[in-house]
Amino acid sequence: MLNQVYYYYFNSNYEKCLEISEKHLDNIDALTYAMLSSLKLSINDKALYYAQQLFIKNATSFNGLLLSKAYIFNSKFQEAFALLKKLLTKNDSLYKEINLELALLFQITGKLEEAEKIFQNLLKKDPYDLNLWKSYAEIYFKKDYNKALKAHEELCAFWSQTNEKIKQGLLVEKIQSNTSNFQDRLQNKTKENITIIKIEEFLNTRILPQKAYLLFKLFKIEQSLTLFYSLQEFNQHNAQFWQNYAKVLEFNSNYQNAYHAYQKALSLHSHATYKFDLAYLLMRMGTEDNFEEGKKFYESRLFYAHNETFSAYHYNKTMQIFNKNGIDAFKNKEILIFCEQGFGDTIMYSRCLEKVCQIAQKVLFAPQSAMYEMFKNQIKFLNQSEKNFRNLKVLKTLPKKFDYAMPICSLPFFMDIKLTEISQLKTPIKAYKKPQNKIKKIGIFWFTPNAIDSETTRNFELNFLLDALKDMPYKIISFQMQGDYTLSDKIENRAKKIKNWNDTLNNLNDIDCMITIDSAIAHLSLALEIPTIVLLKPRFDWRWGKFEQPKSFFWPKAKILVIKDEKDSATKLNKLIKTI
């Protein structure tokens, strides 16, 4: 029995391993592999149960480590902390591994300084562990680019010094007390060279590419490009290297070389991430040919939208008939349009619904529940005077009967909508008449939690807006729904009145000018034809065009202001508001 368990586990057939193990849970080895297989299969509650039983039967440090992992995977962080700290008191052969697990737990729970201390202590005891150094350098990689860069530079300095010591023959005596295996590899000339090669490979393929990317995130573009360029020969088979290099080239407006770098990444690994990054580049460039290629690659985004894409079967059916018959496949059919991305995408792409209405017999549109009332009311208003959306029905729930289904962000692809055609299509949101306010009203929106850990930063400080607006004879109205902020009595907090997107729309009806970050309310304000200033950070989303010449092909009337220097930009914003 155990031979079968071992065989299936080590051949990565975890389902079969679990099935056999569960028949023999009285055997401690079978119980161990039932727990491990459950972890591999992400059956976290089952993994936790088996880990607890295992630890009860045999409270070893190894079984404690397994239980701590199960606690972490089940978000039982306090239990994991308590167990790991208890295991550390044993000070046995797994002391290092327990510390590593504790450091990981500190990282998961955002206690990065605690994780840093653990790694620093471990590195004092074992300074020649490459993986330990890599984990140490990556502690702040997603949270604090400056600290992460400093750690990478510390790592590079240490291993450069180590290389020099090896070359000079100085290291053998100094490392005798640390790692005998490492010492053994330094006993003769041949092995010494292999070690140097290993270190240089580690730096050139794993550490320096990360450093180059951190330089990019810190807007040290020339340094980043120079480092990426120097690392090309060492990373010919590293797809992620070429993806990250492409991002820097793209930001530097070197679009052609960025395109080649993305293609290089795809030639090494046909991963969805590389495809939709390439799609962003192509659609950002704003030419018809690029857009046509880009919208095909953009379909790869659905690889990560399993939960939002209500039925892969129906999507695949739509794709098959489209590949066979093109846009003609949807003539005189009942088409369901569902929404698989954010609110802003739904509003932006909703203008493509007009094209669907021109082709299909009936269009069933199912927006997010928070947008249902808004779209339902807007279609009702529009149909009183126009015919563009007469065959469109807004649904609260997904229907059972229809011919084909497609995501709203796929409409340019399935409906063969050209780039120049987009701005000509009517949005199904009725524009307001221009308000006649004696004192002009300016709406503001500056923060979205969705942007905190995203690839492109979007948020601004409230004070930046207030500084730009101070001493101006306008009424300021906040539409900010989330975030930690305090408004003065002079600012009207209209967010208190808003429960859904229909409320948002109604509360925009008297706004003379909207100042907002890249967010859903920006798209709604633009759809309502309210003069809208979109504030962007230097690295912004493809929807707003080229970095050196921002322009929206969905919203040509958008006033786009890229904020590089806040003092200078506040003056520009002030002038732009007065002009509007």
Coordinates of N, CA, C and O in Angstrom, one line a residue, residues 2 21 78 96 108 129 204 250 270 396 404 465-466 524 565:
L2 N 1.9 1.3 0.9 CA 2.7 2.5 1.0 C 3.5 2.7 -0.3 O 3.8 3.9 -0.7
S21 N -4.3 6.9 0.4 CA -3.9 7.2 1.8 C -5.1 7.3 2.7 O -5.0 6.8 3.8
Q78 N -2.8 33.3 14.0 CA -2.4 33.3 15.5 C -2.0 31.9 15.9 O -1.0 31.7 16.7
K96 N 16.4 26.2 11.6 CA 16.4 27.1 10.5 C 15.1 27.1 9.7 O 14.6 28.1 9.3
I108 N 3.5 37.4 5.3 CA 2.0 37.3 4.9 C 1.2 38.2 5.7 O 0.2 38.8 5.2
D129 N 24.3 30.9 1.9 CA 23.1 30.2 1.4 C 22.5 31.2 0.4 O 21.9 32.2 0.7
N204 N 23.3 37.0 -12.1 CA 22.9 37.5 -13.4 C 21.5 37.0 -13.9 O 20.9 37.7 -14.7
E250 N 8.7 49.9 -23.0 CA 7.4 50.5 -23.3 C 7.3 51.8 -22.5 O 6.9 52.8 -23.2
S270 N 4.3 30.5 -23.6 CA 3.1 31.1 -24.1 C 2.1 31.3 -23.0 O 1.0 30.7 -22.9
K396 N -31.2 41.7 -14.5 CA -30.7 41.6 -13.1 C -30.0 40.3 -12.8 O -29.0 40.3 -12.0
Y404 N -25.8 33.0 -28.0 CA -24.4 33.2 -27.7 C -24.1 34.1 -26.6 O -24.9 35.0 -26.3
L465 N -5.1 67.9 -4.3 CA -6.3 68.5 -4.9 C -6.7 69.8 -4.2 O -7.0 70.8 -4.9
L466 N -6.7 69.8 -2.9 CA -7.1 71.0 -2.2 C -6.1 72.1 -2.4 O -6.6 73.3 -2.5
L524 N -17.8 57.3 -16.0 CA -19.2 57.7 -15.9 C -19.3 59.2 -16.2 O -20.2 59.6 -17.0
D565 N 5.5 66.3 -11.4 CA 6.0 67.2 -10.3 C 4.7 67.8 -9.7 O 4.0 68.5 -10.4

